[in-house]
Amino acid sequence: MQAFSLYEGSYSVDSSKKFIPFDPLKDDPKDRKGSLFIHIHPFLIQTAKDLILLDTGLGYKDDLGNLTLHNNIKKAGFDPRDVSFVLMSHLHQDHAGGMVFEHQGKLQLAFPEAEYIVSRGEWETGYSGKSGSYKTPIFDVLQRSGNLELVEGNGRINDTITYEHSGGHTEFHQVFHISENNSHYFFGGDELPEPEQLLRKFVAKYDFDGKKAMQLREEYGNKAAEEGWTCMFYHSTGAPFGKVSKVADSFRVEPLDS
């Protein structure tokens, strides 16, 4: 099993919900008051039978109109048409924008051969219109495609992929486990987006249920340490992969390349 970060870049985002590219070497954070600064790492995992994409980034394109996510998959040595599963933790814009892309003036699936795994509750929440973090024109394309698989609770996709309803960051957020040949990758989406969130306990205002999200981070950290998981950190500012250990009551995260 091989895993790759498909790093999409660093961005600032303010109350407008717009994601603006941010280069720490050139741009001054003081010029973007009231903004959060985030990195975006969709992930690709190759197993014996499947090519799996975990969340799809913002869906931005390069100057030639090519989807950045497609470019990054090719740089990793794969063809985007070979992606067999797209696993969605939730449907906020920075995670779901790359599910589709515009070609010749029309939105179409970015991965037409893949099965898109989405939480049913998250899907319904996205269409509710209660939050500007969801972009429903993207969902419309997926809904018409026949590639959408809505899931609920906890379950198994196949011999290597399982999902769990977590419900901390959004009410119907889900996390994924991918296991094969004694290797175990854990994708926590925005329940465990950065290694730093294991190193200190806090309740985040941006979570649907901040206390639950904090408790989940503790739970995932303990299991990762006990069972030797490799964690994938979607918003990591450093290494996107890490191995977790625990010393006394404190977590430590060893950065990994993959």
Coordinates of C-alpha atoms in Angstrom, one line a residue:
M1 CA 0.0 0.0 0.0
Q2 CA 1.3 3.4 -1.0
A3 CA 0.0 6.8 0.2
F4 CA 0.6 10.3 -1.3
S5 CA -0.2 13.9 -0.3
L6 CA -1.7 15.8 -3.2
Y7 CA -0.8 19.2 -1.6
E8 CA -2.9 21.9 -3.1
G9 CA -1.3 24.9 -1.5
S10 CA -1.7 27.4 1.4
Y11 CA -4.6 29.8 1.6
S12 CA -6.2 32.5 3.8
V13 CA -9.9 32.5 4.4
D14 CA -12.0 35.2 6.1
S15 CA -15.7 35.7 6.9
S16 CA -16.5 35.9 3.1
K17 CA -15.6 32.1 2.9
K18 CA -13.3 32.9 0.0
F19 CA -10.0 31.0 -0.2
I20 CA -7.1 33.3 -1.3
P21 CA -3.7 31.8 -2.2
F22 CA -1.1 32.7 0.4
D23 CA 2.6 32.3 0.0
P24 CA 4.4 32.6 3.4
L25 CA 7.6 33.6 1.6
K26 CA 6.0 36.6 -0.1
D27 CA 2.7 37.5 1.6
D28 CA 2.3 39.2 5.0
P29 CA -0.4 37.8 7.3
K30 CA -0.9 41.3 8.7
D31 CA -2.4 42.3 5.3
R32 CA -5.2 39.8 5.8
K33 CA -6.7 40.7 9.1
G34 CA -9.4 38.4 10.5
S35 CA -8.2 35.5 8.3
L36 CA -7.4 31.9 9.1
F37 CA -4.4 30.4 7.3
I38 CA -4.7 26.8 6.1
H39 CA -2.8 24.2 4.0
I40 CA -4.8 21.7 2.0
H41 CA -3.7 18.1 1.5
P42 CA -6.0 15.7 -0.3
F43 CA -4.6 12.2 -0.2
L44 CA -4.2 9.3 -2.6
I45 CA -3.8 5.7 -1.5
Q46 CA -3.0 2.8 -3.8
T47 CA -4.0 -0.6 -2.6
A48 CA -3.8 -4.0 -4.3
K49 CA -7.1 -3.4 -6.0
D50 CA -8.0 0.3 -5.8
L51 CA -6.8 3.8 -6.2
I52 CA -8.5 5.8 -3.5
L53 CA -8.8 9.6 -3.2
L54 CA -9.6 11.1 0.3
D55 CA -11.3 14.5 0.0
T56 CA -10.8 16.6 -3.1
G57 CA -9.5 20.0 -2.2
L58 CA -10.7 23.3 -3.5
G59 CA -11.0 22.3 -7.1
Y60 CA -8.7 25.1 -8.3
K61 CA -7.1 25.0 -11.8
D62 CA -3.7 26.0 -13.3
D63 CA -3.2 28.7 -15.9
L64 CA -3.9 26.2 -18.7
G65 CA -7.3 25.3 -17.2
N66 CA -6.2 21.9 -15.9
L67 CA -7.5 20.8 -12.5
T68 CA -4.7 21.1 -10.0
L69 CA -5.8 17.8 -8.3
H70 CA -5.5 16.0 -11.6
N71 CA -2.0 17.4 -12.1
N72 CA -0.9 16.3 -8.6
I73 CA -2.2 12.8 -9.2
K74 CA -0.2 12.6 -12.4
K75 CA 2.9 13.8 -10.6
A76 CA 2.4 10.9 -8.2
G77 CA 2.6 8.6 -11.2
F78 CA -1.1 7.8 -11.7
D79 CA -3.9 8.5 -14.1
P80 CA -6.9 10.3 -12.6
R81 CA -9.2 8.0 -14.6
D82 CA -8.0 5.1 -12.5
V83 CA -9.4 6.5 -9.2
S84 CA -11.9 3.9 -8.1
F85 CA -13.2 5.5 -4.8
V86 CA -13.5 9.1 -3.7
L87 CA -14.0 9.1 0.0
M88 CA -15.5 12.3 1.4
S89 CA -15.2 13.2 5.1
H90 CA -17.6 16.1 4.6
L91 CA -18.7 18.6 2.0
H92 CA -17.3 22.0 2.9
Q93 CA -15.9 23.8 0.0
D94 CA -12.2 23.3 0.8
H95 CA -12.8 19.5 0.9
A96 CA -15.3 19.0 -1.9
G97 CA -14.5 21.6 -4.5
G98 CA -12.5 19.1 -6.6
M99 CA -15.3 16.5 -6.9
V100 CA -16.1 18.2 -10.2
F101 CA -14.4 20.6 -12.7
E102 CA -15.5 22.9 -15.5
H103 CA -14.7 21.7 -19.0
Q104 CA -15.9 23.7 -22.1
G105 CA -18.3 25.7 -20.0
K106 CA -19.9 22.7 -18.2
L107 CA -19.3 21.2 -14.8
Q108 CA -18.5 17.5 -14.9
L109 CA -17.3 14.8 -12.6
A110 CA -13.5 15.0 -12.0
F111 CA -13.4 11.2 -11.5
P112 CA -16.0 9.6 -13.7
E113 CA -14.9 6.0 -13.1
A114 CA -15.0 6.4 -9.3
E115 CA -17.7 5.7 -6.7
Y116 CA -18.1 8.8 -4.5
I117 CA -18.8 7.8 -0.8
V118 CA -20.7 10.6 1.0
S119 CA -22.6 10.6 4.3
R120 CA -26.3 10.8 3.7
G121 CA -26.8 13.3 6.5
E122 CA -24.0 15.5 5.2
W123 CA -25.5 15.4 1.8
E124 CA -28.8 16.6 3.1
T125 CA -27.2 19.3 5.3
G126 CA -25.3 20.6 2.2
Y127 CA -28.6 21.1 0.4
S128 CA -30.3 22.7 3.3
G129 CA -28.9 26.2 2.5
K130 CA -28.0 26.9 6.2
S131 CA -24.3 27.4 5.5
G132 CA -22.3 29.2 2.8
S133 CA -19.5 26.5 3.2
Y134 CA -21.5 24.2 0.9
K135 CA -21.6 24.8 -2.9
T136 CA -24.7 23.0 -4.2
P137 CA -24.0 23.3 -8.0
I138 CA -21.2 20.8 -7.3
F139 CA -23.6 18.4 -5.7
D140 CA -26.1 18.7 -8.6
V141 CA -23.5 17.3 -10.9
L142 CA -22.7 14.3 -8.6
Q143 CA -26.4 13.7 -8.0
R144 CA -27.1 13.3 -11.7
S145 CA -24.0 11.1 -12.4
G146 CA -25.0 7.8 -10.9
N147 CA -21.6 7.7 -9.1
L148 CA -22.9 8.7 -5.7
E149 CA -23.1 6.2 -2.8
L150 CA -24.8 7.6 0.3
V151 CA -23.8 5.9 3.6
E152 CA -24.9 6.2 7.2
G153 CA -23.4 5.4 10.5
N154 CA -20.4 3.0 10.5
G155 CA -19.7 0.5 7.8
R156 CA -17.4 -1.2 5.4
I157 CA -16.9 -0.5 1.7
N158 CA -14.7 -3.5 0.9
D159 CA -11.9 -5.5 2.5
T160 CA -9.6 -2.5 3.0
I161 CA -11.9 0.5 3.5
T162 CA -14.2 1.2 6.5
Y163 CA -15.9 4.4 7.6
E164 CA -17.2 5.8 10.9
H165 CA -19.7 8.5 11.6
S166 CA -17.9 11.0 13.9
G167 CA -20.1 14.1 14.0
G168 CA -17.7 16.6 15.6
H169 CA -16.7 19.1 13.0
T170 CA -20.0 18.8 11.1
E171 CA -23.0 16.9 12.4
F172 CA -22.5 14.1 9.9
H173 CA -18.8 14.2 9.4
Q174 CA -17.2 10.8 8.8
V175 CA -13.7 9.4 9.1
F176 CA -12.0 6.5 7.2
H177 CA -9.7 3.6 7.9
I178 CA -7.7 1.9 5.1
S179 CA -6.0 -1.3 6.1
E180 CA -4.0 -3.8 4.1
N181 CA -1.0 -6.1 4.9
N182 CA -0.6 -4.9 8.4
S183 CA -0.5 -1.2 7.3
H184 CA -3.3 1.0 8.7
Y185 CA -3.9 4.6 7.4
F186 CA -6.4 6.8 9.3
F187 CA -8.0 9.8 7.7
G188 CA -9.7 12.1 10.2
G189 CA -10.7 14.9 7.9
D190 CA -11.5 18.0 10.0
E191 CA -11.8 15.9 13.2
L192 CA -8.0 15.6 13.2
P193 CA -6.8 18.0 10.6
E194 CA -3.4 18.9 12.1
P195 CA -0.9 17.1 14.4
E196 CA -0.9 20.1 16.7
Q197 CA -4.5 19.4 17.7
L198 CA -3.2 16.2 19.4
L199 CA -0.6 18.2 21.4
R200 CA -3.1 20.5 23.1
K201 CA -6.7 20.2 24.2
F202 CA -9.1 22.8 23.1
V203 CA -12.7 23.4 22.0
A204 CA -12.8 24.9 18.5
K205 CA -15.6 27.4 17.7
Y206 CA -15.6 26.4 14.1
D207 CA -16.8 22.8 15.0
F208 CA -20.4 21.8 15.1
D209 CA -19.8 20.1 18.5
G210 CA -16.5 21.4 19.8
K211 CA -16.5 19.2 22.9
K212 CA -17.2 16.1 21.0
A213 CA -14.5 17.0 18.4
M214 CA -12.0 17.4 21.3
Q215 CA -12.9 14.1 22.8
L216 CA -12.6 12.4 19.4
R217 CA -9.1 13.7 18.9
E218 CA -8.1 12.2 22.2
E219 CA -9.8 8.9 21.2
Y220 CA -8.2 8.8 17.8
G221 CA -4.8 9.7 19.3
N222 CA -4.9 6.9 21.8
K223 CA -5.9 4.3 19.2
A224 CA -3.3 5.5 16.7
A225 CA -0.6 5.1 19.4
E226 CA -1.8 1.7 20.5
E227 CA -2.4 0.2 17.1
G228 CA 0.3 1.9 15.0
W229 CA -1.9 3.9 12.6
T230 CA -0.4 6.3 10.1
C231 CA -2.4 9.4 10.4
M232 CA -3.1 11.7 7.4
F233 CA -3.5 15.4 8.4
Y234 CA -5.5 17.3 5.8
H235 CA -4.6 20.8 7.0
S236 CA -1.0 20.1 8.3
T237 CA 1.4 23.0 8.0
G238 CA 4.3 20.5 8.0
A239 CA 4.4 16.8 7.3
P240 CA 1.0 15.5 6.2
F241 CA 1.7 12.0 7.6
G242 CA 2.5 11.1 11.1
K243 CA 2.9 8.3 13.6
V244 CA 1.5 8.9 17.1
S245 CA 3.0 7.8 20.4
K246 CA 2.1 8.7 24.0
V247 CA 4.5 9.5 26.8
A248 CA 2.8 9.8 30.2
D249 CA -0.4 11.8 29.4
S250 CA 1.1 13.6 26.3
F251 CA 1.0 12.7 22.6
R252 CA 3.9 13.0 20.3
V253 CA 3.7 12.9 16.5
E254 CA 6.6 11.7 14.4
P255 CA 6.5 13.3 10.9
L256 CA 6.6 10.9 8.0
D257 CA 7.0 11.4 4.2
S258 CA 4.2 8.9 3.5

